[in-house]
Short mmCIF file of C-alpha atoms in Angstrom, two decimals:
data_model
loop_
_atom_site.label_atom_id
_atom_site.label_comp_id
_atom_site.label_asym_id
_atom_site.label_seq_id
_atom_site.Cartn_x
_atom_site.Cartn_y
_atom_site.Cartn_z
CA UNK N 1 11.82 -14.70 34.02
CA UNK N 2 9.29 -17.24 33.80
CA UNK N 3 9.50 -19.00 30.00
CA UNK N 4 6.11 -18.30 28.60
CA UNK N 5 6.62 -14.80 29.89
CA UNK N 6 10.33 -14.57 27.88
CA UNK N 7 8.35 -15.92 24.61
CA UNK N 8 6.76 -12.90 24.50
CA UNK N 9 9.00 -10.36 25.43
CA UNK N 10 11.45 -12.11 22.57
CA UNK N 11 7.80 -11.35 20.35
CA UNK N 12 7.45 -8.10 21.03
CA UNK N 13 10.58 -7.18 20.73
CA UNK N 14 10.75 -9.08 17.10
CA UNK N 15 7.66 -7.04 16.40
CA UNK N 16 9.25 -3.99 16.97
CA UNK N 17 12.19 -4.76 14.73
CA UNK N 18 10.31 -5.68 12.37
CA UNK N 19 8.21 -2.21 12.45
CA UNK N 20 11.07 0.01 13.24
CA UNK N 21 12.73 -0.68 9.25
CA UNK N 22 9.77 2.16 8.31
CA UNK N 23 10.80 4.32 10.91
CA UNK N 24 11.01 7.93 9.35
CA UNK N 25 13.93 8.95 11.26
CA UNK N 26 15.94 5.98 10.24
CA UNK N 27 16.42 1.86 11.16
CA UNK N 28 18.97 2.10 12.72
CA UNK N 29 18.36 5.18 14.78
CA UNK N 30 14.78 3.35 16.00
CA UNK N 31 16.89 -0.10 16.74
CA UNK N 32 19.56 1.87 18.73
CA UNK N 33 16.40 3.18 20.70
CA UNK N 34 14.66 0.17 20.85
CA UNK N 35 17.83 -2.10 22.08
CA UNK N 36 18.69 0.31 24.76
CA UNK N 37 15.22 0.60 26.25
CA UNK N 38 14.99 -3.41 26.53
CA UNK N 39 18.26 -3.84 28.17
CA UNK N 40 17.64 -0.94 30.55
CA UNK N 41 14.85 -3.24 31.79
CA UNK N 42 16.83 -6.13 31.10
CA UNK N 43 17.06 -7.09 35.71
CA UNK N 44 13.18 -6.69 35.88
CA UNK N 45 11.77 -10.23 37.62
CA UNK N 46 8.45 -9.38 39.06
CA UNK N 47 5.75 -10.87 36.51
CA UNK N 48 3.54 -8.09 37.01
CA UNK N 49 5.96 -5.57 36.03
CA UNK N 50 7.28 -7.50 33.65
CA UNK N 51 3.61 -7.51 31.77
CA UNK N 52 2.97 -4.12 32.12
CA UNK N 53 6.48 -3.47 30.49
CA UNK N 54 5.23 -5.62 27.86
CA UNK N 55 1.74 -3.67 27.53
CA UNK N 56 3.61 -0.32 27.00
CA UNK N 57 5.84 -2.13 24.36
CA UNK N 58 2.58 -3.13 22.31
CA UNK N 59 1.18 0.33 23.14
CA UNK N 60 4.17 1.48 20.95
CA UNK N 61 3.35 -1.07 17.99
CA UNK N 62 -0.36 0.45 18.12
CA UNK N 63 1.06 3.61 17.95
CA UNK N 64 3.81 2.99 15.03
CA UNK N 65 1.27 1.66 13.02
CA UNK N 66 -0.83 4.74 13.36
CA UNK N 67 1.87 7.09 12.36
CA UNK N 68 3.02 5.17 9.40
CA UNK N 69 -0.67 4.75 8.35
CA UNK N 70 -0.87 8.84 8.60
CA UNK N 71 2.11 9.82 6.90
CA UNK N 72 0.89 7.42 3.97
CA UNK N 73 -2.84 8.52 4.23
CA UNK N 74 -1.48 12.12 4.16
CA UNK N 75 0.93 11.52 1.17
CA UNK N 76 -1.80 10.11 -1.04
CA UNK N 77 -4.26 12.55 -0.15
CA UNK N 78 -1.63 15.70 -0.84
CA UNK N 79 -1.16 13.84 -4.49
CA UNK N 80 -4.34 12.63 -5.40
CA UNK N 81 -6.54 15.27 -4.30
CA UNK N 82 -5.48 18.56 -4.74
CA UNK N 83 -9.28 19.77 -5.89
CA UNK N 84 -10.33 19.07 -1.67
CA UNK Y 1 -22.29 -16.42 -1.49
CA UNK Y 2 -20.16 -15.15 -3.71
CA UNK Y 3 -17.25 -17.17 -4.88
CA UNK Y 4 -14.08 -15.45 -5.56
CA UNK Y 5 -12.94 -11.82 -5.16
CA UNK Y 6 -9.63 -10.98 -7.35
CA UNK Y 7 -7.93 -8.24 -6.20
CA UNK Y 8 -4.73 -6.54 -8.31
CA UNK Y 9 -1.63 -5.31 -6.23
CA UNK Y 10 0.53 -3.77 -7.98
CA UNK Y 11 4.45 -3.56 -6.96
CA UNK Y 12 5.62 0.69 -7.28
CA UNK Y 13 8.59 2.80 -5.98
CA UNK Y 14 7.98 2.91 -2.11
CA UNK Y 15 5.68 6.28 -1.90
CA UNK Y 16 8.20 7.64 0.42
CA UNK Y 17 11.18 8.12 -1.73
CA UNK Y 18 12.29 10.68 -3.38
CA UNK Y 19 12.03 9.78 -7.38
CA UNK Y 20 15.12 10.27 -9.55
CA UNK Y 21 14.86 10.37 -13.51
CA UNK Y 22 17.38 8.57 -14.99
CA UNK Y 23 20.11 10.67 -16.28
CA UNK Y 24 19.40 9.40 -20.48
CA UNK Y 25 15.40 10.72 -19.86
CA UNK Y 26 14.09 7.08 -20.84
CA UNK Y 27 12.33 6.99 -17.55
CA UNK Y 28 13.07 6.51 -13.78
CA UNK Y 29 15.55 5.58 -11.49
CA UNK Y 30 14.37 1.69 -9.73
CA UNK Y 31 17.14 -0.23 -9.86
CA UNK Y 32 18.31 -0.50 -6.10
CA UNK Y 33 15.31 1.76 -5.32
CA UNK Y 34 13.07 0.57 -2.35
CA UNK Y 35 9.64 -0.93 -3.81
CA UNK Y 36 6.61 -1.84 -2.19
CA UNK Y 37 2.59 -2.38 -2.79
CA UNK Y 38 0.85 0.60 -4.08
CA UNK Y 39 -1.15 2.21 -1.13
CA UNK Y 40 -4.24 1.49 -2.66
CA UNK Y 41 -3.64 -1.23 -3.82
CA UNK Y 42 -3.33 -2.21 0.00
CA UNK Y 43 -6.73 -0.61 0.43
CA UNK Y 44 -8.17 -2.76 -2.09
CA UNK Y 45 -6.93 -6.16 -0.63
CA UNK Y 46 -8.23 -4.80 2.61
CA UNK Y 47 -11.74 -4.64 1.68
CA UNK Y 48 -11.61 -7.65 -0.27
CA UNK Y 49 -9.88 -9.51 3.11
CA UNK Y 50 -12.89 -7.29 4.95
CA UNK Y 51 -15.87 -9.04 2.87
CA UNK Y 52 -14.17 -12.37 3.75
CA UNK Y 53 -14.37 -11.80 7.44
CA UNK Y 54 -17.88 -11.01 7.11
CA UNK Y 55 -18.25 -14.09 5.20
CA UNK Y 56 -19.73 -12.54 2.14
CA UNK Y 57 -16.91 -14.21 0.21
CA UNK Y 58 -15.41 -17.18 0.02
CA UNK Y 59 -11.71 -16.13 -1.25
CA UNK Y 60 -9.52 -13.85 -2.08
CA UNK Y 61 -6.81 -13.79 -4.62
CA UNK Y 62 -3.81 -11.49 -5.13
CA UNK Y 63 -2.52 -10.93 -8.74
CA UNK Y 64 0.52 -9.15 -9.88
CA UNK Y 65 1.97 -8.95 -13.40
CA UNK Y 66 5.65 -8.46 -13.71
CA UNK Y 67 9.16 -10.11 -13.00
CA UNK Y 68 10.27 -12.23 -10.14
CA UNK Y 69 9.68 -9.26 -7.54
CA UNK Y 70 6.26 -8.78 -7.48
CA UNK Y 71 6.29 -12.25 -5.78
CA UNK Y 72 6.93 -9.99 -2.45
CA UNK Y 73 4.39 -7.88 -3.05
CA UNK Y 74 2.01 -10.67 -3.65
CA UNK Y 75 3.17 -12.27 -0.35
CA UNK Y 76 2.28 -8.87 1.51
CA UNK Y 77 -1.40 -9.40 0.32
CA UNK Y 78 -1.25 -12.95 1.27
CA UNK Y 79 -0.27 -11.86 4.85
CA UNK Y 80 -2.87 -9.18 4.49
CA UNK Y 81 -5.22 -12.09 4.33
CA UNK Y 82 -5.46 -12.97 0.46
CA UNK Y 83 -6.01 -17.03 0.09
CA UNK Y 84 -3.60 -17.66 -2.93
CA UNK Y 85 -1.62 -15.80 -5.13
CA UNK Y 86 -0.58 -15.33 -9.31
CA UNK Y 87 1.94 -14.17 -10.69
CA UNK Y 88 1.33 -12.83 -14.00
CA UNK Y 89 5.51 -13.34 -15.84
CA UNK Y 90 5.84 -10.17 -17.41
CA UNK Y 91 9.80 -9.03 -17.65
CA UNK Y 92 12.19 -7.02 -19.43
CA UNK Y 93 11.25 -4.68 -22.55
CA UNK Y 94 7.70 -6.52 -22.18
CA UNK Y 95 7.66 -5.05 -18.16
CA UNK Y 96 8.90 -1.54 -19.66
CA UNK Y 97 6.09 -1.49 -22.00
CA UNK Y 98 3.47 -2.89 -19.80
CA UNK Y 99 0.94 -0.29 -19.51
CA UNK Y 100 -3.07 -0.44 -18.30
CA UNK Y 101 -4.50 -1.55 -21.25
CA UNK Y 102 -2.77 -4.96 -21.47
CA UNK Y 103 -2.55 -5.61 -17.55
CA UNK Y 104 -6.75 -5.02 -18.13
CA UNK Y 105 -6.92 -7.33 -20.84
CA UNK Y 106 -5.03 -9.90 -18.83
CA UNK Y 107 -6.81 -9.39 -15.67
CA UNK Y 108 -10.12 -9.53 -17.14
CA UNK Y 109 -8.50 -12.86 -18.93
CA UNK Y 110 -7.60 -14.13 -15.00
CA UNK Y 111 -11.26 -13.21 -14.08
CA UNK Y 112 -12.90 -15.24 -16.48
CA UNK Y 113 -10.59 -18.12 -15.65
CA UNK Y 114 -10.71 -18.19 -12.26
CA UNK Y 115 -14.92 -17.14 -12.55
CA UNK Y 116 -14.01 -14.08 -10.20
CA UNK Y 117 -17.41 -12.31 -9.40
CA UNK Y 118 -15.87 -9.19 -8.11
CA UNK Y 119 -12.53 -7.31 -8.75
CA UNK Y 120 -11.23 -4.83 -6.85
CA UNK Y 121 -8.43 -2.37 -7.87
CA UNK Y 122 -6.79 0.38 -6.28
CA UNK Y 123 -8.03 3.65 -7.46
CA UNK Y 124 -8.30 4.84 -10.66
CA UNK Y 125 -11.52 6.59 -12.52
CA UNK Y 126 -15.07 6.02 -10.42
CA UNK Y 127 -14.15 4.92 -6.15
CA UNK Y 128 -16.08 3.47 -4.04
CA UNK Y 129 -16.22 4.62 -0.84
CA UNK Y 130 -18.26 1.66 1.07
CA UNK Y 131 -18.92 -1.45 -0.33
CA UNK Y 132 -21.41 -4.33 1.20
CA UNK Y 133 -23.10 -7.40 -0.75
CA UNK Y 134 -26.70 -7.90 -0.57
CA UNK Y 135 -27.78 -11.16 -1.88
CA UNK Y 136 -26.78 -11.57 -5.41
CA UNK Y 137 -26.16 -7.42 -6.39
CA UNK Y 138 -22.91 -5.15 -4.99
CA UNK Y 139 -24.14 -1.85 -3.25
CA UNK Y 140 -21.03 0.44 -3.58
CA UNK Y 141 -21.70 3.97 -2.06
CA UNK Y 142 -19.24 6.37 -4.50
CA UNK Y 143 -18.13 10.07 -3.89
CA UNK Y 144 -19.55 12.05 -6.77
CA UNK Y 145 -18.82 16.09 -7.29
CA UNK Y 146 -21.81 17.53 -4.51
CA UNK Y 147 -21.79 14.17 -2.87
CA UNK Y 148 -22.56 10.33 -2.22
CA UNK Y 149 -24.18 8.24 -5.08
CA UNK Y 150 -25.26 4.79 -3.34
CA UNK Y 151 -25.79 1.76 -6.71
CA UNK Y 152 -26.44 -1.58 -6.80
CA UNK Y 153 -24.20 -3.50 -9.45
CA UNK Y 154 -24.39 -6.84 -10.20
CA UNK Y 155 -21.73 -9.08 -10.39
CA UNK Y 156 -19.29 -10.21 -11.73
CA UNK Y 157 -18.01 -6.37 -11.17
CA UNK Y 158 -15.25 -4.27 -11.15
CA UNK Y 159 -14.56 -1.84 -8.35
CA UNK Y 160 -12.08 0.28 -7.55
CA UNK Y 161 -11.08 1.82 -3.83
CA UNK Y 162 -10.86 5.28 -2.88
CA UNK Y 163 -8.76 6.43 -0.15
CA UNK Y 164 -11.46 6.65 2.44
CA UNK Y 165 -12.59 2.97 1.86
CA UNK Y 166 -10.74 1.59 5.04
CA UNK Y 167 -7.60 1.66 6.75
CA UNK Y 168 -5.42 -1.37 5.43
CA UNK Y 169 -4.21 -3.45 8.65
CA UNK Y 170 -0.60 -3.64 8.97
CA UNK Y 171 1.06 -7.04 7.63
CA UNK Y 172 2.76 -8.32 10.97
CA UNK Y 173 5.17 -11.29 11.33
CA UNK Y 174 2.97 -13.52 12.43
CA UNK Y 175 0.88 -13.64 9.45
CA UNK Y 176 3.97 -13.08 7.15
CA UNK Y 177 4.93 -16.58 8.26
CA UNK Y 178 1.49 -17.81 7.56
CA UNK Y 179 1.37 -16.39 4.18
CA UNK Y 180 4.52 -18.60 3.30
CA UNK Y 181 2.45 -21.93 3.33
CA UNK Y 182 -0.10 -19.96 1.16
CA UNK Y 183 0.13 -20.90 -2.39
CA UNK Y 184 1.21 -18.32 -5.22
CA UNK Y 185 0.63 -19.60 -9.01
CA UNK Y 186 2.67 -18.61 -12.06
CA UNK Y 187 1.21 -17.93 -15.33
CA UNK Y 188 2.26 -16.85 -18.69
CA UNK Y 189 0.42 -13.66 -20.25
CA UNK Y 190 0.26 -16.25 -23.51
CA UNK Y 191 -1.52 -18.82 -21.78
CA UNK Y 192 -4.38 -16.25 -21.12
CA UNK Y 193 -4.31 -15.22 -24.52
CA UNK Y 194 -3.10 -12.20 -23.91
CA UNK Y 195 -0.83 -10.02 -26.63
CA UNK Y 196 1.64 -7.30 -24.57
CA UNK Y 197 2.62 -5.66 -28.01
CA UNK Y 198 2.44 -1.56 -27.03
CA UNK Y 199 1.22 0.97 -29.12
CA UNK Y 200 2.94 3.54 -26.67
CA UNK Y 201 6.31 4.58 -26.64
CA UNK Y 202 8.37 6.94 -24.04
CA UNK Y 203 10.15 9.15 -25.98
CA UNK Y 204 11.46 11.03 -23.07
CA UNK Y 205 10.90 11.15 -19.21
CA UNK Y 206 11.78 14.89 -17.53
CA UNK Y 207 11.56 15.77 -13.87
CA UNK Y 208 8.97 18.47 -13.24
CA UNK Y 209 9.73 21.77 -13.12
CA UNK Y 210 11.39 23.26 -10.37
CA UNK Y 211 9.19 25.31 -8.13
CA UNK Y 212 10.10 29.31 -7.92
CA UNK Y 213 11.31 30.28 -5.21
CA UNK Y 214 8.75 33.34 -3.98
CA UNK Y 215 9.50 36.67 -3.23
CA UNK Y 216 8.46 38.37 0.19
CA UNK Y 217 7.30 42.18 -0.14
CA UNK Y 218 7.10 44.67 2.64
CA UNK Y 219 3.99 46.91 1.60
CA UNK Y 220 1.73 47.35 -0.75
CA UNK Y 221 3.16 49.37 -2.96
CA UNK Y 222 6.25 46.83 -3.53
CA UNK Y 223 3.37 44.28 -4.43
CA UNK Y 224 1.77 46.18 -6.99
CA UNK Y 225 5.47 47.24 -8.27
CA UNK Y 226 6.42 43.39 -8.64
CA UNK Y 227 3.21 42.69 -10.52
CA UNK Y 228 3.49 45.30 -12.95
CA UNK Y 229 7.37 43.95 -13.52
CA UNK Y 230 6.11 41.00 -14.20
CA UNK Y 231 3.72 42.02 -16.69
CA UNK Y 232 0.75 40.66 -14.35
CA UNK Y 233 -1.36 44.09 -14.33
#
C-alpha cells in the first residue's frame, strides 16, 4: 500500500482507539471488533478500495461521536430537567 | 473586539458511573473512580472556542481549581480549543471543603487579573441559550418559564450555558497533541487573595432512597383495594 495511503489508515485506526475507550459496551469488546475488522481487510491493494475502506472507517468516528454525544445529552437532560 | 473570554471547567465523577457513598457517610466514593470535565462545562468552552472562530474574541482561557488532576481536564479544554490554561492549587481538606462560594470569589479574583470581559460557566441559575456579541454589549437569548427572553448585557459578564447552547466537538488526537505545546499556569488561591476557610460542613452523605418496587393489579377493583390499604382514599 502506497505510504501516504498507510499514514492514514495507521490514523484512522489510532482514531478509533482512541474513541472506542467510551464505548458503552466495553474497551475491550470495541478493540476486539475494531482489530478484527482491519486485519480482515488487511490483503486489500487497490487505492480506490483502499479509500473507500477508509471513508467507511471515518463514517464510524462520525457516528461514535454522535452516540456518545446522545447518551450524554440524554443523561443531563433526564437529571436536570425533570419539570420538561 | 473583545479581549479575553474565561471559561471554568470543572473536573467531576465521569457522568456515566454509577456513584458509590463511601461506607463512613462523609461523602463519595472517587478514589480510583473515572473523572472527567463536567458536560457543561464542555458546553461552555465550546461556545467560548465558538466566539473565537467567529473572531469576536481574541482568547480563551480554561481555569480549574483543585489538585494536580484537574491539569487533564484543563488539557481537554485546551484541545477543545482554549489558548492557555490555570490551574487554581486547591488540595486536600481545602479541595474537600471547596464549595461555590470560594471557587466564585477566586474566579472573579482570576477575572479581574487577567481583565476577562466575559465568563462563561456551565449551568447553574439563569442559561443562556444563544449567545452573539454586537459591538461592545453581549445579546444572550435565555429560556424563561413561557419562553425566550433575548438581553443585551454589557461586559465584562458572566454567563452561564444551558444544555441546548451547542453541541461540544469531540477532543480528537490531533488536537490533544496540539494542546500539549499550549501553556497551562499555576496559581495559588493566596496570591489572588482569596480565603478557602468554609462555613459548611458535611455532617453526613446518604445514598437516596431506594425506589419501591410497584405493584401490578388486574382490575379495578384490586386498585381501589390497594389504595384504601394504603390509606390513600
Amino acid at each position: 500500500m502506497a505510504s501516504a495511503l498507510r499514514t492514514e489508515v495507521l490514523r484512522l485506526y489510532k482514531t478509533l482507539l482512541f474513541l472506542g475507550r467510551e464505548y458503552p459496551k466495553g474497551a475491550d469488546y470495541f478493540r476486539d471488533r475494531l482489530r478484527a475488522a482491519f486485519i480482515k481487510n488487511r490483503d486489500v491493494s487497490d487505492p480506490e478500495e483502499i479509500r473507500q475502506l477508509i471513508s467507511r472507517g471515518e463514517y464510524v468516528v462520525k457516528e461514535l461521536e454522535a452516540l456518545y454525544y446522545l447518551r450524554k445529552y440524554r443523561a443531563m437532560k433526564q437529571r436536570y430537567y425533570e419539570n420538561e | 473586539m473583545a479581549a479575553r473570554v474565561l471559561v471554568g471547567v470543572k473536573r467531576v465523577i465521569d457522568y456515566a458511573v454509577k456513584i458509590r457513598v463511601k461506607p463512613d457517610n462523609t461523602g463519595v466514593v472517587t478514589d480510583g473512580v473515572k473523572h472527567s470535565m463536567n458536560p457543561f462545562c464542555e458546553i461552555a468552552v465550546e461556545e467560548a472556542v465558538r466566539l473565537k472562530e467567529k473572531k469576536l474574541v481574541k482568547e480563551v482561557v480554561a481555569v480549574s481549581c483543585g489538585p494536580q488532576q484537574v491539569q487533564e481536564t484543563i488539557r481537554t479544554a485546551l484541545a477543545m480549543g482554549a489558548d492557555r490554561g490555570i490551574h487554581v492549587e486547591v488540595s486536600g481538606k481545602d479541595y474537600d471543603t471547596l464549595g461555590p462560594l470560594q471557587v466564585s470569589k477566586i474566579l472573579a479574583a482570576l477575572a479581574k487579573k487577567e481583565e476577562a470581559s466575559l465568563v462563561i460557566l456551565g449551568k447553574q441559575g439563569t442559561f443562556a441559550s444563544e449567545v452573539t456579541i454586537d459591538g461592545d454589549k453581549i445579546k444572550v437569548i435565555r429560556e424563561i418559564d413561557g419562553g425566550l427572553e433575548t438581553i443585551k448585557i454589557n461586559m465584562p459578564a458572566v454567563v452561564t450555558a444551558d444544555l441546548r447552547l451547542n453541541t461540544p466537538r469531540y477532543a480528537t488526537l490531533p488536537n490533544i497533541m496540539k494542546a500539549k505545546k499550549k501553556k497551562i499556569a499555576s496559581v495559588k488561591p493566596g496570591e489572588l487573595g482569596v480565603d478557602l476557610t468554609s462555613r459548611l460542613e458535611v455532617l453526613r452523605v446518604e445514598e437516596p432512597a431506594q425506589r419501591q418496587a410497584g405493584v401490578k393489579v388486574e382490575t379495578v377493583e384490586d386498585l381501589v383495594g390497594k389504595l384504601k390499604e394504603a390509606g390513600r382514599i
